[in-house]
mmCIF file of C-alpha atoms in Angstrom:
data_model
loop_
_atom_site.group_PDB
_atom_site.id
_atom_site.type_symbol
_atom_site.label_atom_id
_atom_site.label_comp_id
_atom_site.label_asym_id
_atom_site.label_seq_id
_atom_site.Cartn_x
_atom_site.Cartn_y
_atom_site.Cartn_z
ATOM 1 C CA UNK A 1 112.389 95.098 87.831
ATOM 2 C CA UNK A 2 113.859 94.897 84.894
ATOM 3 C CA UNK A 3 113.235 96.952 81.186
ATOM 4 C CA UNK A 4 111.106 93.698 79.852
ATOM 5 C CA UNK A 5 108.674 94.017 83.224
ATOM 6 C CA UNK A 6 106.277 96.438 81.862
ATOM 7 C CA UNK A 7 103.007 95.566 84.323
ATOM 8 C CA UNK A 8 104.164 96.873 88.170
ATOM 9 C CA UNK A 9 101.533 95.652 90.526
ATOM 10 C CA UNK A 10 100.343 99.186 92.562
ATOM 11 C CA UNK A 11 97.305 97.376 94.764
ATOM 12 C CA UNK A 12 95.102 94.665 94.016
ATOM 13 C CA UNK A 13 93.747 95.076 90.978
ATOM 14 C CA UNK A 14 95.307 97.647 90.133
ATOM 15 C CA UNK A 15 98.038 98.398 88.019
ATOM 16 C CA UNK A 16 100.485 100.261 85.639
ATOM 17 C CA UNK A 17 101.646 99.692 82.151
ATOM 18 C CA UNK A 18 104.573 100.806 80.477
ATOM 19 C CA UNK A 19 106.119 100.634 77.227
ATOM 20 C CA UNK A 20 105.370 97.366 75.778
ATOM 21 C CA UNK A 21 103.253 94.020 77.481
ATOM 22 C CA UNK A 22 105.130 91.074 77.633
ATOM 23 C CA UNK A 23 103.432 87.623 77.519
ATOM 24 C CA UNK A 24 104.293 88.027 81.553
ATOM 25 C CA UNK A 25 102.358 91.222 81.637
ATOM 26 C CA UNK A 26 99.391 89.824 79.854
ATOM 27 C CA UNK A 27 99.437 86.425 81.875
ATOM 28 C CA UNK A 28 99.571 88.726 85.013
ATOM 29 C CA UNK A 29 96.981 90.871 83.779
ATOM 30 C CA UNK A 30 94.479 87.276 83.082
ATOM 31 C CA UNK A 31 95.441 86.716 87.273
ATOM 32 C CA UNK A 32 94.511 89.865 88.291
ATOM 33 C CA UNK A 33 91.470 89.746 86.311
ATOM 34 C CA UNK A 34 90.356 86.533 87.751
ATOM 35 C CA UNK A 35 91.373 87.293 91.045
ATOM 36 C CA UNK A 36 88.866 90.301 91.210
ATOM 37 C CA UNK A 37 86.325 88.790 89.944
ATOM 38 C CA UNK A 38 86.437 85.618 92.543
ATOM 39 C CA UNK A 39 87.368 83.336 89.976
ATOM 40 C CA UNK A 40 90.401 82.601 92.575
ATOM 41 C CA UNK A 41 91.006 79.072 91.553
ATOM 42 C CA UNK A 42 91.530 80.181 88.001
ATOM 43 C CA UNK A 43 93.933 83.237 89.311
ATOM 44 C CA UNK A 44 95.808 80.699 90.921
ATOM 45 C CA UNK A 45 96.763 78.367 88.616
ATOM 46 C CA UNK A 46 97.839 81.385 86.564
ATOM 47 C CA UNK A 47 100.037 82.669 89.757
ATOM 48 C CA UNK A 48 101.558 79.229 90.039
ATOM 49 C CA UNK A 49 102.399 79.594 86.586
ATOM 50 C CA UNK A 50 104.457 82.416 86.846
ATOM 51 C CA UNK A 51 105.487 81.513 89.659
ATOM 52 C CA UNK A 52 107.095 78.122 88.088
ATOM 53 C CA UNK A 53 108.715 80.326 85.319
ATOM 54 C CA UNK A 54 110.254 82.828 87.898
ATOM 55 C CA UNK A 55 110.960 82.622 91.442
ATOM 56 C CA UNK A 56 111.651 86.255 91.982
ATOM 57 C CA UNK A 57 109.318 87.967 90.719
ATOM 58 C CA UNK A 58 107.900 90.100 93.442
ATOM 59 C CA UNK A 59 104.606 91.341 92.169
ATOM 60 C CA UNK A 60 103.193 87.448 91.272
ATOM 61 C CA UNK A 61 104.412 86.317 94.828
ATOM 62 C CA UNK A 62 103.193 89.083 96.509
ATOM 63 C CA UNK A 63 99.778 88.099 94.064
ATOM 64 C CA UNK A 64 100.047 85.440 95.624
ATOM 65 C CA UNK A 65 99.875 86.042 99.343
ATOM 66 C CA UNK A 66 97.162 88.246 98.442
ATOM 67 C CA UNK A 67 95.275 85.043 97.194
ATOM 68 C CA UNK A 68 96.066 83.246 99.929
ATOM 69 C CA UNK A 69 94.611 85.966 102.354
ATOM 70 C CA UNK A 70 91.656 86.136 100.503
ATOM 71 C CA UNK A 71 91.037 81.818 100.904
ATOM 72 C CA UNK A 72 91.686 82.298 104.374
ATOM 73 C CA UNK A 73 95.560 80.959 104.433
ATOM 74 C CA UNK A 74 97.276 83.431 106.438
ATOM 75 C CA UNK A 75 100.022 81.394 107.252
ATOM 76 C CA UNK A 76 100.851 80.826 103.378
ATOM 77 C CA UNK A 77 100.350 84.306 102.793
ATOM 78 C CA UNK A 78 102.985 85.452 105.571
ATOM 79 C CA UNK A 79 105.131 82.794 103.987
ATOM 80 C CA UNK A 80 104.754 84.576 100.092
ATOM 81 C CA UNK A 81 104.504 88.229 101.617
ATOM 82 C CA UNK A 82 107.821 87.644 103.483
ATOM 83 C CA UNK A 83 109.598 86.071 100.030
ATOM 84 C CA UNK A 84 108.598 89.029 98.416
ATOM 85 C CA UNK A 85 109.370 91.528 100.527
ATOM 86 C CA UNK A 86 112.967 89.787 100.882
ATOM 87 C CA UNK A 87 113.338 90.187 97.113
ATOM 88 C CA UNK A 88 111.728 93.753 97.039
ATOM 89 C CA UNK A 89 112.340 95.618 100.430
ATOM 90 C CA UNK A 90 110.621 98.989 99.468
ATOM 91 C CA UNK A 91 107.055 97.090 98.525
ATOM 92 C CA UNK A 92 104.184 99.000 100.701
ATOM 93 C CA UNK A 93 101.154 97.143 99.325
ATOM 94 C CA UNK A 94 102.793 93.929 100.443
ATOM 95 C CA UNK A 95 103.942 95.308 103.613
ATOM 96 C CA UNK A 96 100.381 96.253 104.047
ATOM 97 C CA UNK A 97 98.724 92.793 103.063
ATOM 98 C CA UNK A 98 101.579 91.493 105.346
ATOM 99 C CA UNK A 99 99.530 93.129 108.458
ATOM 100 C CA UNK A 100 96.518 91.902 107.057
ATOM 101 C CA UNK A 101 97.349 88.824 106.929
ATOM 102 C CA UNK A 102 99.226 88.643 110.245
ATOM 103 C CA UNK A 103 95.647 90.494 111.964
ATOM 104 C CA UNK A 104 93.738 87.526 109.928
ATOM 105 C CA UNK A 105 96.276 84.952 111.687
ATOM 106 C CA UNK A 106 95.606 86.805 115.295
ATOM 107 C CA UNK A 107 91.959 86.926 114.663
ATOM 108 C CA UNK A 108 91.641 82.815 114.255
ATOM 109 C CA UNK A 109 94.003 82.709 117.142
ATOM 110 C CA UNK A 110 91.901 84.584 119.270
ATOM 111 C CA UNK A 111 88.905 82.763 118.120
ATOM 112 C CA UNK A 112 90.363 79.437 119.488
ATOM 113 C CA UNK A 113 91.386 80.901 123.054
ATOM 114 C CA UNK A 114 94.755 81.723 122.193
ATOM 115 C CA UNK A 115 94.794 85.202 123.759
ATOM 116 C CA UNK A 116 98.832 85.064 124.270
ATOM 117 C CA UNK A 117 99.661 84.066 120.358
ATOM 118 C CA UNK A 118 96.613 86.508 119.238
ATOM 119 C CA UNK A 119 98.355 89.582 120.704
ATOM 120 C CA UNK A 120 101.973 88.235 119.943
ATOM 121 C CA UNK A 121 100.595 88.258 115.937
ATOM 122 C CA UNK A 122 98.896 91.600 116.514
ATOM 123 C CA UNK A 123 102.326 93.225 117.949
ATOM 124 C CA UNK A 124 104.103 91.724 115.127
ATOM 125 C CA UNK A 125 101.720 93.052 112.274
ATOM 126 C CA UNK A 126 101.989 96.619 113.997
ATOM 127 C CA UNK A 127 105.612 96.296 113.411
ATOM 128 C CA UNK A 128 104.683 96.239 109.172
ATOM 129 C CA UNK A 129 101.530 98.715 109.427
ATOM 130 C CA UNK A 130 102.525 101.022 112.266
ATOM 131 C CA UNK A 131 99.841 103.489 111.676
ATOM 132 C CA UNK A 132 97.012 101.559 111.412
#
């Protein structure tokens, strides 16, 4: 993250701000706001946003496989959480949602019979949250 990036996502909804708030920061901040209050299609069309005006920024894609957990998309949220945890490796919130979303994905699997591919996706999300 660079100087300008004054808003570092530390769990949903919450937060840190440093130095000064960029228009970024303050868009990020409307999200986030949004988002926790269940005004998700409004947080979304924020994310998207930000995600139009940059591709690598870790904290609005990892926003946004948050959202996508929340509507029930776990396989869009794997896809976000895995973008940005390729751009920011050391990221434990999103390695955390990552398992989250993977235990959502084993749960509907499970649901439909799928007892093979429903312990598969639980193996894999003990490989992001080990202790849990």
């Amino acid at each position: 993250m660079g100087i300008a990036t004054t808003l570092r996502v530390t769990g949903i909804g919450k937060f840190m701000l440093t130095q000064r708030t960029t228009s970024r920061d303050q868009d990020l901040m409307s999200a986030l706001k949004n988002h926790t209050a269940g005004r998700l299609d409004d947080a979304a069309a924020i994310y998207q946003q930000l995600y139009s005006a940059n591709r690598r920024d870790s904290d609005v894609i990892f926003l946004m496989g948050v959202l996508c957990s929340d509507l029930g998309l776990f396989d869009s949220a794997c896809q976000f959480l895995d973008e940005a945890l390729a751009i920011t490796p050391v990221f434990p919130q999103a390695r955390a949602q990552y398992a989250a979303a993977l235990n959502g994905m084993a749960d509907a699997a499970f649901c439909a019979g799928k007892l093979t591919e429903a312990r598969r996706t639980l193996d894999r999300a003990l490989e992001f949250a080990p202790n849990d």
